[in-house]
PDB file of C-alpha atoms in Angstrom:
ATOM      1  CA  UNK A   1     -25.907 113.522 151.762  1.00  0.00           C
ATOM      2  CA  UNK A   2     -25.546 114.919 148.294  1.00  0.00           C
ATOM      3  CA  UNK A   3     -28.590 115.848 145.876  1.00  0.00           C
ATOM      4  CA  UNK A   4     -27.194 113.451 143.707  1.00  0.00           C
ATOM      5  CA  UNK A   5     -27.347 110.898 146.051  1.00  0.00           C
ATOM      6  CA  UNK A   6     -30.798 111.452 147.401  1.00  0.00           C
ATOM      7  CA  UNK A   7     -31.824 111.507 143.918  1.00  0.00           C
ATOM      8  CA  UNK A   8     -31.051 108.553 143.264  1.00  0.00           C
ATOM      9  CA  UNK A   9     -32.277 107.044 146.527  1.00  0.00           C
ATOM     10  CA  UNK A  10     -35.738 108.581 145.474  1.00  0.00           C
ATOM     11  CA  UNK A  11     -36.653 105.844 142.949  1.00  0.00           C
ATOM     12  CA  UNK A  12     -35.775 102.832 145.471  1.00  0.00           C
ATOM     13  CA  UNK A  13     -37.695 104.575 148.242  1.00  0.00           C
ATOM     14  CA  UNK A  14     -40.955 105.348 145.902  1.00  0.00           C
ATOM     15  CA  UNK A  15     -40.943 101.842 144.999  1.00  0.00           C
ATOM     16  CA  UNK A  16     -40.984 100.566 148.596  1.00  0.00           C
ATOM     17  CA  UNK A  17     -44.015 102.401 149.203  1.00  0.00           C
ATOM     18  CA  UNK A  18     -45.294 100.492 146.227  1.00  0.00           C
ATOM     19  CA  UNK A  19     -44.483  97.374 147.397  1.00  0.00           C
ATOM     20  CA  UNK A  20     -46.113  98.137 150.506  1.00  0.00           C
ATOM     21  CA  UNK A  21     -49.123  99.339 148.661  1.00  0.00           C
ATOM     22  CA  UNK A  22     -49.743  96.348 146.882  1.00  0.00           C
ATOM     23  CA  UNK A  23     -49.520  94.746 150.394  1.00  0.00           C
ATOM     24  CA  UNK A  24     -52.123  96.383 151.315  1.00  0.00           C
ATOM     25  CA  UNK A  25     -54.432  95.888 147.770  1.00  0.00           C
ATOM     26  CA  UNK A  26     -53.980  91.986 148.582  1.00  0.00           C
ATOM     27  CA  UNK A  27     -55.367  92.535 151.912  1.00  0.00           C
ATOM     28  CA  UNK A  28     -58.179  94.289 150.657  1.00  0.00           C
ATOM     29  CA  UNK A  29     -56.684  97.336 152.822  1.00  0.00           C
ATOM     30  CA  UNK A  30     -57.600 100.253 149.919  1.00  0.00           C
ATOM     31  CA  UNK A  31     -57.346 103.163 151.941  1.00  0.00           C
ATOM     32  CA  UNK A  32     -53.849 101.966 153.365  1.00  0.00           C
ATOM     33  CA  UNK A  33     -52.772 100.937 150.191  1.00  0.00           C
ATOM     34  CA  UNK A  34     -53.619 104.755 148.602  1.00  0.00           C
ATOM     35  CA  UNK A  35     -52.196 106.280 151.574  1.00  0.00           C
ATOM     36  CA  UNK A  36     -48.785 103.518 150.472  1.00  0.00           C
ATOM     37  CA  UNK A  37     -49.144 104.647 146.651  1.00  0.00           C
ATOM     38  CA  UNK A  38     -49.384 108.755 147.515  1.00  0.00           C
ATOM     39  CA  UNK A  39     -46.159 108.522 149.451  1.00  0.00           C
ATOM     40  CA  UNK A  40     -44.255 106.735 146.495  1.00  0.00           C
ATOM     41  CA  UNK A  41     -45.730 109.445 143.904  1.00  0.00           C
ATOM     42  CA  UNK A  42     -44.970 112.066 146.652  1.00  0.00           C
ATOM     43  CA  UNK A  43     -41.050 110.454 146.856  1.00  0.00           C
ATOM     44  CA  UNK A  44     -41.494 109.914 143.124  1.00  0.00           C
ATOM     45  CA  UNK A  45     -43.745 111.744 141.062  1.00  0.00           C
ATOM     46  CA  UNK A  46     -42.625 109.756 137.819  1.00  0.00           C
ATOM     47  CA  UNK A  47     -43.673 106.336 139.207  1.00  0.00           C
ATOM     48  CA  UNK A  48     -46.515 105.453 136.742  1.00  0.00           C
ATOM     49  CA  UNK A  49     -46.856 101.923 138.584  1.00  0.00           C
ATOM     50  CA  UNK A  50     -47.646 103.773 141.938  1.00  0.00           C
ATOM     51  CA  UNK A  51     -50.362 105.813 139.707  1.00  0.00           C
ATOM     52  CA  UNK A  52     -51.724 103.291 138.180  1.00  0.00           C
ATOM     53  CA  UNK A  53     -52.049 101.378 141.390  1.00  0.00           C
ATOM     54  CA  UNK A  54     -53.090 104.377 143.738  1.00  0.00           C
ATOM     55  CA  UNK A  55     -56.084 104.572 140.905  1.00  0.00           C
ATOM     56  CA  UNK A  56     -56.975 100.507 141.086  1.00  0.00           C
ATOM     57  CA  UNK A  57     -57.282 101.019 144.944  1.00  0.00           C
ATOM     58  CA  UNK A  58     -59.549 104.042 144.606  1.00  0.00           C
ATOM     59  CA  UNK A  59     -61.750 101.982 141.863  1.00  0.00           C
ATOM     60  CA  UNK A  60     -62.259  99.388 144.846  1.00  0.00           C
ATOM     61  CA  UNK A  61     -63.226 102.383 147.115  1.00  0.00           C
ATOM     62  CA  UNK A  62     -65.224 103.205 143.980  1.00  0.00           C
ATOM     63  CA  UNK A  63     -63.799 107.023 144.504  1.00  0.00           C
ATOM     64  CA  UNK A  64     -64.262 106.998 140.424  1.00  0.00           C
ATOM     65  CA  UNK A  65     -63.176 110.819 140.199  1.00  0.00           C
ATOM     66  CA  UNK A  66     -59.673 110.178 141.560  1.00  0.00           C
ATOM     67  CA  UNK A  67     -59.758 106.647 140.158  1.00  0.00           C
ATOM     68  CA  UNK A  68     -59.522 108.697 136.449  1.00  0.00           C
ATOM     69  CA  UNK A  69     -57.669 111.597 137.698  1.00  0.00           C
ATOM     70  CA  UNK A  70     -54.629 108.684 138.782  1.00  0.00           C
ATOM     71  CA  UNK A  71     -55.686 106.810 135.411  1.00  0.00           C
ATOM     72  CA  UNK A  72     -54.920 110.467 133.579  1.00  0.00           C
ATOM     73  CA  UNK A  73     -51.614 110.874 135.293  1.00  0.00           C
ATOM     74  CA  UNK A  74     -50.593 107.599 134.404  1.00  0.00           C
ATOM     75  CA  UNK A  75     -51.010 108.167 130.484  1.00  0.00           C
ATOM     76  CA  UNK A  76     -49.541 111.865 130.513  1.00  0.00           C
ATOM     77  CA  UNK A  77     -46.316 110.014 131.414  1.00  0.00           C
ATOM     78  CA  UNK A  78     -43.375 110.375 129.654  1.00  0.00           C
ATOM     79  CA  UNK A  79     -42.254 106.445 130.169  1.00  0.00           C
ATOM     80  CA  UNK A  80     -45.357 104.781 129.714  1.00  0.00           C
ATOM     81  CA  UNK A  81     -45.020 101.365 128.101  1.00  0.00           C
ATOM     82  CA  UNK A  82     -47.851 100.209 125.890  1.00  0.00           C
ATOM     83  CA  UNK A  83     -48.548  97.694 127.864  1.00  0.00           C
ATOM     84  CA  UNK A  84     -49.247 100.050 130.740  1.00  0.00           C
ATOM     85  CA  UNK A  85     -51.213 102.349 128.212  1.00  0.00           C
ATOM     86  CA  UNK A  86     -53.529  99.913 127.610  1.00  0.00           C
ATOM     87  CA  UNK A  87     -54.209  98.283 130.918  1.00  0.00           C
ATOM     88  CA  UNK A  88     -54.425 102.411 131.777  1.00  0.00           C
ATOM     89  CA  UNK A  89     -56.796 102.616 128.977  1.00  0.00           C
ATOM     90  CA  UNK A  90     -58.971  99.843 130.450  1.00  0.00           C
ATOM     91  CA  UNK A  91     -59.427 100.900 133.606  1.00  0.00           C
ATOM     92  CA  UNK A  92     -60.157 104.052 132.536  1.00  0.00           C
ATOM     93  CA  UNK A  93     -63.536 103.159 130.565  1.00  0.00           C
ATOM     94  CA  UNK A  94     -64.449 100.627 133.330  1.00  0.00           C
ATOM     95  CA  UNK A  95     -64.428 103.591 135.723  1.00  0.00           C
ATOM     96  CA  UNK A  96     -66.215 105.876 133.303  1.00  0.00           C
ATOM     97  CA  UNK A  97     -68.720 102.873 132.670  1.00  0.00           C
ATOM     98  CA  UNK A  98     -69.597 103.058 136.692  1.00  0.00           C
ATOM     99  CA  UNK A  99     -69.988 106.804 136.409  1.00  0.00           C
ATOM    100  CA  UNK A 100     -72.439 105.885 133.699  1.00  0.00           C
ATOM    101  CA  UNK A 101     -70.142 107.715 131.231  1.00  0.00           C
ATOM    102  CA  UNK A 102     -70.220 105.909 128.215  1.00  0.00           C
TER     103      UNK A 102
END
């Protein structure tokens, strides 16, 4: 196959993984469901939905640290929608309100 191809495979692949993530969130399976997001950002480090996601299923594991860390990624995204931004935004304080942050 050529780069060009796989390339463009990549996106379709990553967003399997999502699928299959959120899967996994509905069955309260969070550890499967990270394992499901890392692959996507690992096939597709642009994916902002698998970031945001991979962080929602570490809030439920209430890993906070990498809960913000996947929040972060998320907003230093090129193609972040504002609607994203702010539901990014919001997660992000409710994480740093369990860390007793703010």
């Amino acid at each position: 196959m050529h780069r060009k191809e796989s390339k463009k495979l990549t996106p379709g692949i990553s967003n399997k993984y999502v699928y299959e993530g959120n899967q996994r969130y509905v069955e309260q399976q969070y550890e499967e469901a990270q394992k499901s997001y890392q692959k996507a950002l690992q096939s597709n480090p642009q994916n902002t939905k698998a970031a945001f996601n991979l962080g929602n299923a570490f809030y439920r594991t209430r890993n906070w640290d990498q809960a913000s860390a996947s929040y972060r990624n998320v907003l230093a995204g090129s193609n972040v929608s504002r609607d994203m931004q702010a539901r990014t935004f919001h997660n992000a304080g409710n994480t740093l309100m369990e860390q007793k942050k703010i």
